[in-house]
PDB file of C-alpha atoms and ligand atoms in Angstrom:
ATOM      1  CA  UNK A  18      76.918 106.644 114.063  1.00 87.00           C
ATOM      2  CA  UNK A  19      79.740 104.183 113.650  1.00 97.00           C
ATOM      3  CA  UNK A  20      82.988 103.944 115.661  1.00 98.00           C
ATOM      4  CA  UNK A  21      86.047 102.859 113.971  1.00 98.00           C
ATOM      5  CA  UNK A  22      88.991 101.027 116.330  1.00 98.00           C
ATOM      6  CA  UNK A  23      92.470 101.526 114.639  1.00 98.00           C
ATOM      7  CA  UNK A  24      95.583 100.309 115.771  1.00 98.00           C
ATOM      8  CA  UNK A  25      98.148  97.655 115.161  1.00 98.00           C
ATOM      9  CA  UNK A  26      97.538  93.573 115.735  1.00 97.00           C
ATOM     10  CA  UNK A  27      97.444  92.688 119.062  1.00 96.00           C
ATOM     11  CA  UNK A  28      96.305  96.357 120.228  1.00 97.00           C
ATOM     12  CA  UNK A  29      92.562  94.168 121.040  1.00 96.00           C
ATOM     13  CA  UNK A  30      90.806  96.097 118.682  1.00 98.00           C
ATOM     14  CA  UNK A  31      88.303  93.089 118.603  1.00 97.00           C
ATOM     15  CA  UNK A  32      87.826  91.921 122.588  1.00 97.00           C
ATOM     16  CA  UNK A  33      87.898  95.751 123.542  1.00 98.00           C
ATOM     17  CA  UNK A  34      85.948  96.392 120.452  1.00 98.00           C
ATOM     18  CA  UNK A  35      83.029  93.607 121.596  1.00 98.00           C
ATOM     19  CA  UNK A  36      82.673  95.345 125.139  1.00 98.00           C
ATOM     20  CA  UNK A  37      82.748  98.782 123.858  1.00 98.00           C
ATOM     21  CA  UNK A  38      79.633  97.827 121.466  1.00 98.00           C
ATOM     22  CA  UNK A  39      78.437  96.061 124.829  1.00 98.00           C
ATOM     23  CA  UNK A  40      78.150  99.203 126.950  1.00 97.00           C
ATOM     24  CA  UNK A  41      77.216 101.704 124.016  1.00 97.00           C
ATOM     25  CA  UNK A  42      74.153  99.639 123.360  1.00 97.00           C
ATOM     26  CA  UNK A  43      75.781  99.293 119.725  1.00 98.00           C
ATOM     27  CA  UNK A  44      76.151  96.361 117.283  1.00 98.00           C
ATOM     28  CA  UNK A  45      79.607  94.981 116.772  1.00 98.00           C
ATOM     29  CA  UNK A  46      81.442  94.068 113.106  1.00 98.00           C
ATOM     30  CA  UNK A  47      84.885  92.710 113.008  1.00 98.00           C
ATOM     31  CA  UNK A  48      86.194  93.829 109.082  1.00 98.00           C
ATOM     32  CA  UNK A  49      88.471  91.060 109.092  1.00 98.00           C
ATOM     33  CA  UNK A  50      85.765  88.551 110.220  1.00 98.00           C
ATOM     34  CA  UNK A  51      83.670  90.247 107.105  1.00 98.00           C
ATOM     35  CA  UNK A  52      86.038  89.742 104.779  1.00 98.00           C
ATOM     36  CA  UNK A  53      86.631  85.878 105.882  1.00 98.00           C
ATOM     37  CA  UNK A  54      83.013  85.291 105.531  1.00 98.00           C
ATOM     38  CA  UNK A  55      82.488  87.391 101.928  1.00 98.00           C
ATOM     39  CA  UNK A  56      85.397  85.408 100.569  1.00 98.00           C
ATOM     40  CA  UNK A  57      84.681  82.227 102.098  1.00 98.00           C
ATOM     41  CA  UNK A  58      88.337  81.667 103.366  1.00 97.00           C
ATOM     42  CA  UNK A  59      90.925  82.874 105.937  1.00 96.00           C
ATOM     43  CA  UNK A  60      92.985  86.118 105.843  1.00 97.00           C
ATOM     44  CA  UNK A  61      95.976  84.173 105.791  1.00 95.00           C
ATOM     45  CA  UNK A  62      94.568  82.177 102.783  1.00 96.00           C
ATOM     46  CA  UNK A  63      93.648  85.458 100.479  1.00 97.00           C
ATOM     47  CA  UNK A  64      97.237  86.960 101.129  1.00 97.00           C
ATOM     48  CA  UNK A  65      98.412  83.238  99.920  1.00 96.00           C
ATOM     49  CA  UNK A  66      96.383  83.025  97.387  1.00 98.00           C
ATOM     50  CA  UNK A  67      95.868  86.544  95.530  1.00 98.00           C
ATOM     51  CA  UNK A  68      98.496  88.385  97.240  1.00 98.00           C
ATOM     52  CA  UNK A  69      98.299  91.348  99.829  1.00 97.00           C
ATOM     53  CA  UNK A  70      97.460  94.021  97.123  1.00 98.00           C
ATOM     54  CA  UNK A  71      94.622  92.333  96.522  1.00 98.00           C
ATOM     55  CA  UNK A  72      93.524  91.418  99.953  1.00 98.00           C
ATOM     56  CA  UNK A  73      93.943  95.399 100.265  1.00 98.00           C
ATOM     57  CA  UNK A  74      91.457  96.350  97.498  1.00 98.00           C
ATOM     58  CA  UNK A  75      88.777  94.161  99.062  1.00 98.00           C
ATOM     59  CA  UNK A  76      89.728  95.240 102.787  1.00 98.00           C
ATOM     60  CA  UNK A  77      88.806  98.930 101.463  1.00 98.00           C
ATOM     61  CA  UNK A  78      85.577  97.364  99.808  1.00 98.00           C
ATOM     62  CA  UNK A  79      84.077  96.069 102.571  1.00 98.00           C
ATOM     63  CA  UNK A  80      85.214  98.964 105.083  1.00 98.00           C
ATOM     64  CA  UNK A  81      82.875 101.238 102.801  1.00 98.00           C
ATOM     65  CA  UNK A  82      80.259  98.871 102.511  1.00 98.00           C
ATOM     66  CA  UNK A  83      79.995  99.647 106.471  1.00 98.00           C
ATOM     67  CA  UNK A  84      78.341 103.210 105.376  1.00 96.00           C
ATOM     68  CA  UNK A  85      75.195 101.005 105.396  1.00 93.00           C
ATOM     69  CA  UNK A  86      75.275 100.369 108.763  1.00 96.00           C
ATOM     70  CA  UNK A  87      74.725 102.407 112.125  1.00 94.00           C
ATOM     71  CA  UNK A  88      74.971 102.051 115.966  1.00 96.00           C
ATOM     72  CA  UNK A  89      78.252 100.126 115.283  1.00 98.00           C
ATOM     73  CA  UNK A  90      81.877  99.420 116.687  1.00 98.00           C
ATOM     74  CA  UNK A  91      84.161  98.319 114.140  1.00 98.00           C
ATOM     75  CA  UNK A  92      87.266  96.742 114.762  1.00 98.00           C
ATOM     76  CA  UNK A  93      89.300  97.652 111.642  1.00 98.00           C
ATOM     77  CA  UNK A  94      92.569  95.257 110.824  1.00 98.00           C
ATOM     78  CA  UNK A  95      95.730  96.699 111.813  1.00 98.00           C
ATOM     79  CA  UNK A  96      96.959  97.766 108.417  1.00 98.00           C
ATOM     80  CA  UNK A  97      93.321  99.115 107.044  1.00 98.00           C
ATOM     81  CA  UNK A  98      93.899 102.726 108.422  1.00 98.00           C
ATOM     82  CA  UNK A  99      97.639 103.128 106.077  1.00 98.00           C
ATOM     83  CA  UNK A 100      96.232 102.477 102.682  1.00 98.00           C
ATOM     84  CA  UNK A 101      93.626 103.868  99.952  1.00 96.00           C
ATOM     85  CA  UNK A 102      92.898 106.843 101.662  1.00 96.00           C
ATOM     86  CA  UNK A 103      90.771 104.395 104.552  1.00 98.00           C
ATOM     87  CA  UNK A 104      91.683 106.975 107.246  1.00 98.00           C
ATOM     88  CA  UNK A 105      89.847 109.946 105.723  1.00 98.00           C
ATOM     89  CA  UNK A 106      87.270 107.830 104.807  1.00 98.00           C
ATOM     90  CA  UNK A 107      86.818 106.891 108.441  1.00 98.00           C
ATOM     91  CA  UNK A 108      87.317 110.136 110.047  1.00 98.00           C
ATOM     92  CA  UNK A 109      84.252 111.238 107.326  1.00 98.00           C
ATOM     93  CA  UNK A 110      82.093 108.303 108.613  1.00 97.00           C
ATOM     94  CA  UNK A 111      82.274 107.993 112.340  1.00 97.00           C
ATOM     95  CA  UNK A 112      84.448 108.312 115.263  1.00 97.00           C
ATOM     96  CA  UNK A 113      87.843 106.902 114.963  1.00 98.00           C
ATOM     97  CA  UNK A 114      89.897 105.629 118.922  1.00 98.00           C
ATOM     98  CA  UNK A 115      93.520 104.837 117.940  1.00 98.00           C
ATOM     99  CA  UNK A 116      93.952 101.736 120.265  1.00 98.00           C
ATOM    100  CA  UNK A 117      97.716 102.118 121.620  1.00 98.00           C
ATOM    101  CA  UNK A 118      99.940  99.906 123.216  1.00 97.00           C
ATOM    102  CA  UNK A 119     103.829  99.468 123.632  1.00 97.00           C
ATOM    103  CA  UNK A 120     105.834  97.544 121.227  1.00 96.00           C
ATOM    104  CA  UNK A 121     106.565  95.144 123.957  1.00 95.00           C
ATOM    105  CA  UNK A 122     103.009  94.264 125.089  1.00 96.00           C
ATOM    106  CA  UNK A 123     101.918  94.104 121.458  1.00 97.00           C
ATOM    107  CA  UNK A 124     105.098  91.432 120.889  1.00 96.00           C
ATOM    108  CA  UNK A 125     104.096  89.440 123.694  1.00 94.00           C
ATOM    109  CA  UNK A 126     100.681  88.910 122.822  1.00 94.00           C
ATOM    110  CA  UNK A 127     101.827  87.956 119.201  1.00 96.00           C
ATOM    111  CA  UNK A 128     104.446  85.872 119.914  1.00 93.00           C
ATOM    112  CA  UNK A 129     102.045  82.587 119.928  1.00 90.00           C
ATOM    113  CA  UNK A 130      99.248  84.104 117.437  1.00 90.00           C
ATOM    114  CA  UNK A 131     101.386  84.649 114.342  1.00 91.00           C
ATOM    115  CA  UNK A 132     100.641  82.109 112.376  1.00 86.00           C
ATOM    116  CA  UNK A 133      96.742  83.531 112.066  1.00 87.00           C
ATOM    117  CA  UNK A 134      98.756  87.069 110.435  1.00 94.00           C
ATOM    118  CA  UNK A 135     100.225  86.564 107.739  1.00 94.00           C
ATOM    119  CA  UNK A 136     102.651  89.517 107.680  1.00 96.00           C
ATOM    120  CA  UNK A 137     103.705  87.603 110.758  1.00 96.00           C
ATOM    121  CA  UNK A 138     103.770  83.997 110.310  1.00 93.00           C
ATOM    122  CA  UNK A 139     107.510  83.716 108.747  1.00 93.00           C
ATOM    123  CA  UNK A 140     109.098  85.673 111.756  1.00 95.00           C
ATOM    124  CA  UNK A 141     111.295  84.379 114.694  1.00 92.00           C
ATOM    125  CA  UNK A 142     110.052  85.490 118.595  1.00 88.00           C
ATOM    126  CA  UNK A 143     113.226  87.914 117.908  1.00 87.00           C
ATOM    127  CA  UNK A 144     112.704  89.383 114.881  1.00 95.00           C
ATOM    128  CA  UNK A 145     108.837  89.688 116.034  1.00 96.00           C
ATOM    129  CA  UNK A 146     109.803  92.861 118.598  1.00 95.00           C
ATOM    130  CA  UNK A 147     112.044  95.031 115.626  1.00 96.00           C
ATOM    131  CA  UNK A 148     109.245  93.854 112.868  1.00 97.00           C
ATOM    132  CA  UNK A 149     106.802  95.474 114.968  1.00 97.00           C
ATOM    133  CA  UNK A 150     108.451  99.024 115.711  1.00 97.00           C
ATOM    134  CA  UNK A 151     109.372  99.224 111.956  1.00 97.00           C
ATOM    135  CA  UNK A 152     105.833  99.037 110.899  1.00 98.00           C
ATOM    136  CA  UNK A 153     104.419 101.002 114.040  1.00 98.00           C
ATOM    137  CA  UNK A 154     106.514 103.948 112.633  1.00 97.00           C
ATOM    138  CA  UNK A 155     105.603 103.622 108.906  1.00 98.00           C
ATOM    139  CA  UNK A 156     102.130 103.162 110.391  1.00 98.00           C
ATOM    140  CA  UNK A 157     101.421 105.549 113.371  1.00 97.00           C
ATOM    141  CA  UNK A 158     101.452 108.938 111.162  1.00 98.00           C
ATOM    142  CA  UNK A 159      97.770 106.985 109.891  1.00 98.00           C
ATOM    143  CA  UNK A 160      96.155 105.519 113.265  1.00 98.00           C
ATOM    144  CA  UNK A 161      97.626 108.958 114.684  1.00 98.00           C
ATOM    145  CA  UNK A 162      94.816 110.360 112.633  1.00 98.00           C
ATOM    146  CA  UNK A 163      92.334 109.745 114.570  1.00 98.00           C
ATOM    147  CA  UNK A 164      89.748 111.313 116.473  1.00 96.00           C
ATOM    148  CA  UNK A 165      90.777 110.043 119.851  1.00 96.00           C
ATOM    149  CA  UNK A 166      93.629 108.119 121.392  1.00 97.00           C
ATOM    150  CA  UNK A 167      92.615 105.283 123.891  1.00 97.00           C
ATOM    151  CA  UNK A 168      95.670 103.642 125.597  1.00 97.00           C
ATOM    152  CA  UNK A 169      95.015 100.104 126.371  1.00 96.00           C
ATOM    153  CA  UNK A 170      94.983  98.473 129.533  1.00 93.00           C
ATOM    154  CA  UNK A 171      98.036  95.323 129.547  1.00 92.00           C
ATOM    155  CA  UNK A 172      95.411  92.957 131.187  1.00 90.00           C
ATOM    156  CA  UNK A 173      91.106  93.627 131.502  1.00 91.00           C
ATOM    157  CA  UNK A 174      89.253  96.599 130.880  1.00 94.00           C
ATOM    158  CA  UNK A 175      90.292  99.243 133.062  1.00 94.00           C
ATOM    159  CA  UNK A 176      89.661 102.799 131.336  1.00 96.00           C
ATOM    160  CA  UNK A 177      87.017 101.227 128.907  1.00 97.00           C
ATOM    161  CA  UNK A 178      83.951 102.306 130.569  1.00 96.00           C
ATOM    162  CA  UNK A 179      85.828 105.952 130.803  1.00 97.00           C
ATOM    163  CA  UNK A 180      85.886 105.780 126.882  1.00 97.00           C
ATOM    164  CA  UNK A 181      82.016 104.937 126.681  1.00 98.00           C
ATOM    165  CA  UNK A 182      81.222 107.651 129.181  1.00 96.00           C
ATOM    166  CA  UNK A 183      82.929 110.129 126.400  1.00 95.00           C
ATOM    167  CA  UNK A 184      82.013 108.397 123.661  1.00 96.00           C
ATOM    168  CA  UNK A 185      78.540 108.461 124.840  1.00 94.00           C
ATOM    169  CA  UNK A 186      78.602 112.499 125.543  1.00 91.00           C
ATOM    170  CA  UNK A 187      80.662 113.281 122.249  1.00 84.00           C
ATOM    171  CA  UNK A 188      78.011 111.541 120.387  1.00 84.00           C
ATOM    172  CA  UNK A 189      74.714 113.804 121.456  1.00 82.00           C
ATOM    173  CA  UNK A 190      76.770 116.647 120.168  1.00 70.00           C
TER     174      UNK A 190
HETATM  175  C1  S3P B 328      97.007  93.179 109.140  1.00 97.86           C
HETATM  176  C2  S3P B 328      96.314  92.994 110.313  1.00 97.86           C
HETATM  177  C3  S3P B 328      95.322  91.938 110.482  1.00 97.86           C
HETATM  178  C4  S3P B 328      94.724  91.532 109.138  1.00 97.86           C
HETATM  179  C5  S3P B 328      95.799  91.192 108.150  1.00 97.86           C
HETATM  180  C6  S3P B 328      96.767  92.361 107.928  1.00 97.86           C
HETATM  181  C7  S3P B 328      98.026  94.278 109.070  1.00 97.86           C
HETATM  182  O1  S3P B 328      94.280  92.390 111.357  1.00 97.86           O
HETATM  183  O2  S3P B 328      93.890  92.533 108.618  1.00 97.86           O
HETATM  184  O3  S3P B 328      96.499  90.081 108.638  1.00 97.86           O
HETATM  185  O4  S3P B 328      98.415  94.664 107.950  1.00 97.86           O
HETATM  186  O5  S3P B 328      98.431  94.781 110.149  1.00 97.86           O
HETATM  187  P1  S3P B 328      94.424  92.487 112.982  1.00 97.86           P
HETATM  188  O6  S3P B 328      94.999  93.840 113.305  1.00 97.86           O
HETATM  189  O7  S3P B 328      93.012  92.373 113.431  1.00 97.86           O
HETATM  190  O8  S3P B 328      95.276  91.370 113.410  1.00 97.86           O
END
């Protein structure tokens, strides 16, 4: 069984991701960590280099390579759900948790990581708050997809064990 954590950047798809693996027993893959390593180089540097297309096609590549795999949290990248059909895909291969947080927590946490995203890296702290509700909009009819919706705490853990409690039950179904 794999479990797929959607959302936009900054939701903490990956630190929520890690502890969720932690008290499932499961293994833990980061896609965008995947990618970096089967390319040899940096989000930011594929997007620079081949374009975001591109970095698109080999997102959805290495998200269905994951079919190999089992006992695993993924923690997808924020745009991975909205294109080549990835959602469906998911939904057919595992449990998908929509990770959701307000606009304004999300802004705050990116305002001093954006040069790591690259969809992010040529925008003011102001421009950061409206760039982000534009794209959750375009973006939530995908992550609204999924299975469950898992609304995150703005500092810690709190609810997380909650989610491996039903996580846990859903999957002996
Ligand atoms: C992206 C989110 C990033 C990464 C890439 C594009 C997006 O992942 O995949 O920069 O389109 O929202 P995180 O959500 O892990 O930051």
């Amino acid at each position: 069984m794999r479990i797929f954590l959607t959302g936009f950047m900054g939701a903490g798809k990956s630190y929520l991701g890690q502890e969720l693996a932690r008290l499932l027993g499961f293994g833990f893959i980061d896609l965008d960590t995947l990618i970096e390593a089967e390319e040899g180089k940096p989000i930011s540097a594929i997007f620079a280099e081949k374009g975001e297309a591109k970095f698109r096609e080999i997102e959805r590549e290495n998200l269905i390579s994951l079919a190999g795999f089992s006992k695993v949290v993924v923690a997808t990248g924020g745009g991975a759900p909205c294109y080549s059909n990835n959602m469906a895909w998911m939904n057919g291969h595992g449990v998908t948790v929509y990770l959701h947080a307000p606009v304004a927590i999300l802004a705050s946490r990116l305002k001093n990581e954006k040069e790591k995203r690259p969809l992010l890296s040529s925008l003011t702290d102001e421009a950061l708050h409206n760039f982000i509700e534009g794209k959750i909009n375009e973006r939530k009819q995908f992550y609204e997809q999924s299975h469950l919706s898992f609304e995150v705490p703005e500092n810690g853990l709190e609810g997380l064990e909650m989610l491996a409690n039903y996580l846990r039950r859903f999957l002996q179904k």
